[in-house]
Coordinates of N, CA and C in Angstrom, one line a residue:
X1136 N 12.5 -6.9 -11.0 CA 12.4 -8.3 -10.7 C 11.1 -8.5 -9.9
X1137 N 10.5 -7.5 -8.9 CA 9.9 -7.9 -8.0 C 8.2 -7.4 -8.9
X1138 N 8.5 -6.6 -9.4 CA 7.1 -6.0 -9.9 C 6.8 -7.1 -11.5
X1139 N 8.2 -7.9 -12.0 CA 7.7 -8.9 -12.9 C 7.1 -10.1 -12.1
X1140 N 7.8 -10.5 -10.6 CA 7.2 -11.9 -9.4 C 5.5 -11.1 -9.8
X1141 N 5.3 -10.1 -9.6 CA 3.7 -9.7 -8.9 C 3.2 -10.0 -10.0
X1142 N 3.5 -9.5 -11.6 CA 2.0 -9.6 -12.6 C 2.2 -11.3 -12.6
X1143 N 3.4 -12.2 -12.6 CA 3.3 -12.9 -13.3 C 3.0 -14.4 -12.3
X1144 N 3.0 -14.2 -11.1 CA 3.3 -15.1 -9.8 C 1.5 -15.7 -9.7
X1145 N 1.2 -16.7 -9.7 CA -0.5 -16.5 -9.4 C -0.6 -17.0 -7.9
X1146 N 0.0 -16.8 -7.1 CA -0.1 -16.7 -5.7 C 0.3 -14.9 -5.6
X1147 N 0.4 -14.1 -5.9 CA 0.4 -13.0 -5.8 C -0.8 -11.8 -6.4
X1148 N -2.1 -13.0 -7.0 CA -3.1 -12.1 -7.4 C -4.2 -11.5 -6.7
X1149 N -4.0 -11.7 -5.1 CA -4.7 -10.7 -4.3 C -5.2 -9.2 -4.7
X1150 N -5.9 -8.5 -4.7 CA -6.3 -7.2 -4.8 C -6.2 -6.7 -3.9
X1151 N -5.7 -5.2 -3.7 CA -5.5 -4.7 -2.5 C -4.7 -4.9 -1.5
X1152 N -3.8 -5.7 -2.1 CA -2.5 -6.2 -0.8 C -1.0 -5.6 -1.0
X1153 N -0.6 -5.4 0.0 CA 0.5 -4.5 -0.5 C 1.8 -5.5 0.0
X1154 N 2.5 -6.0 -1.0 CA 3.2 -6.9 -1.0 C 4.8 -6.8 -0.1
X1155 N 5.1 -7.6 0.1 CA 6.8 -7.5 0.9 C 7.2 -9.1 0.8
X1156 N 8.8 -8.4 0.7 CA 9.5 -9.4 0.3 C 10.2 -9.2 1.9
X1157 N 11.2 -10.5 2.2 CA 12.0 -10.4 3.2 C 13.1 -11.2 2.5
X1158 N 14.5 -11.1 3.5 CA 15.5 -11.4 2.9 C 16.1 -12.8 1.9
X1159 N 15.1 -13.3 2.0 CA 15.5 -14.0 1.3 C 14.6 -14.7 -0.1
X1160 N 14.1 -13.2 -0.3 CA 13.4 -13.1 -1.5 C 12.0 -13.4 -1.7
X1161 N 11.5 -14.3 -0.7 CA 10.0 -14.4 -0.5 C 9.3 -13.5 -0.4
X1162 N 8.1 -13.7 -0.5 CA 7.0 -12.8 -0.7 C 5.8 -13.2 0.1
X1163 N 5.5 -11.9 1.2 CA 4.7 -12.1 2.3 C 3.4 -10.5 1.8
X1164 N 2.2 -10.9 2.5 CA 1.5 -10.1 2.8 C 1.9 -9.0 3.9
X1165 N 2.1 -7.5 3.4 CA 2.0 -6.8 4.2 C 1.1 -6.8 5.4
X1166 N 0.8 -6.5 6.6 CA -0.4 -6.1 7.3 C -0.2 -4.6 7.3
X1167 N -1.1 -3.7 7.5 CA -1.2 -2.2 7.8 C -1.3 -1.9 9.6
X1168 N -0.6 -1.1 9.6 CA 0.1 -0.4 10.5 C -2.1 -0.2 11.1
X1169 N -2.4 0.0 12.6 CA -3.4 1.0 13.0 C -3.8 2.3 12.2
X1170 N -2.4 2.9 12.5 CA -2.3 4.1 12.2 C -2.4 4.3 10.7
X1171 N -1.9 3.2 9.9 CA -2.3 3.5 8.1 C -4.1 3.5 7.7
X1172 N -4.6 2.5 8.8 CA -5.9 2.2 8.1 C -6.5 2.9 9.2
X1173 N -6.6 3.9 9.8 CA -7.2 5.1 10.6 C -8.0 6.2 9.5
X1174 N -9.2 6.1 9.5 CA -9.9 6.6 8.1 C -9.8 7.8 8.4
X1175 N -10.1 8.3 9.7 CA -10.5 9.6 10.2 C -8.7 10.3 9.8
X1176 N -7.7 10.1 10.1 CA -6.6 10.4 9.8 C -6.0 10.4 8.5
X1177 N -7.2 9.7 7.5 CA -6.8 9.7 6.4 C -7.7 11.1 5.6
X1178 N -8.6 11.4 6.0 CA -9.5 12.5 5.5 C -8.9 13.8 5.7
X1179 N -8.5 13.7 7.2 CA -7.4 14.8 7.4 C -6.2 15.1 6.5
X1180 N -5.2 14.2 6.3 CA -4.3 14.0 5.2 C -4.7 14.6 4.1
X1181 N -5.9 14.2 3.4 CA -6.5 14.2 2.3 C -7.0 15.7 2.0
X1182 N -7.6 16.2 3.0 CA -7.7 17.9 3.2 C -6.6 18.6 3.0
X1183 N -5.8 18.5 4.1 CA -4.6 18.9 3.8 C -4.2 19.0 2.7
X1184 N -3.7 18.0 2.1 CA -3.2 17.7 0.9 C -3.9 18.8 -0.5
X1185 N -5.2 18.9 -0.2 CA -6.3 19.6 -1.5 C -5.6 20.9 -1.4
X1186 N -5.6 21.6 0.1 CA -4.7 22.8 0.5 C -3.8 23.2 0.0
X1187 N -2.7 22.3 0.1 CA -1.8 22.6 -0.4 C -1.2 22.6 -1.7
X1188 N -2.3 21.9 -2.3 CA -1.9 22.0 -4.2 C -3.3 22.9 -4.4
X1189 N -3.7 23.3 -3.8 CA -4.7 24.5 -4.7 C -6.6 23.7 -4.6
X1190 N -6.6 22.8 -4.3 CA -7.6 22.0 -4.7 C -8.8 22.7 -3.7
X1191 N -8.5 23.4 -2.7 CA -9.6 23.3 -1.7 C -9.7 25.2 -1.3

């Protein structure tokens, strides 16, 4: 239901937004956590990650 609201809703054609509903079915813009949009934390992750599947 919620991924048919997003292609087909044209208040929902933002790029890059990561969408949430609350209880009573509306639909709000996420904000990101500090800690999600922390680049330096994300490269780290991203190393990691090559590590562990073989990539690096």
């Amino acid at each position: 239901k919620r991924l048919a609201q997003v292609v087909s809703d044209p208040s929902l054609t933002k790029s890059g937004v990561y969408w949430s509903w609350n209880n009573a079915s509306a639909s709000f813009e996420n904000q990101l956590s500090e800690e999600a949009s922390d680049v330096e934390k994300a490269r780290k992750v991203w190393e990691i990650s090559e590590k562990l599947v073989g990539l690096a």
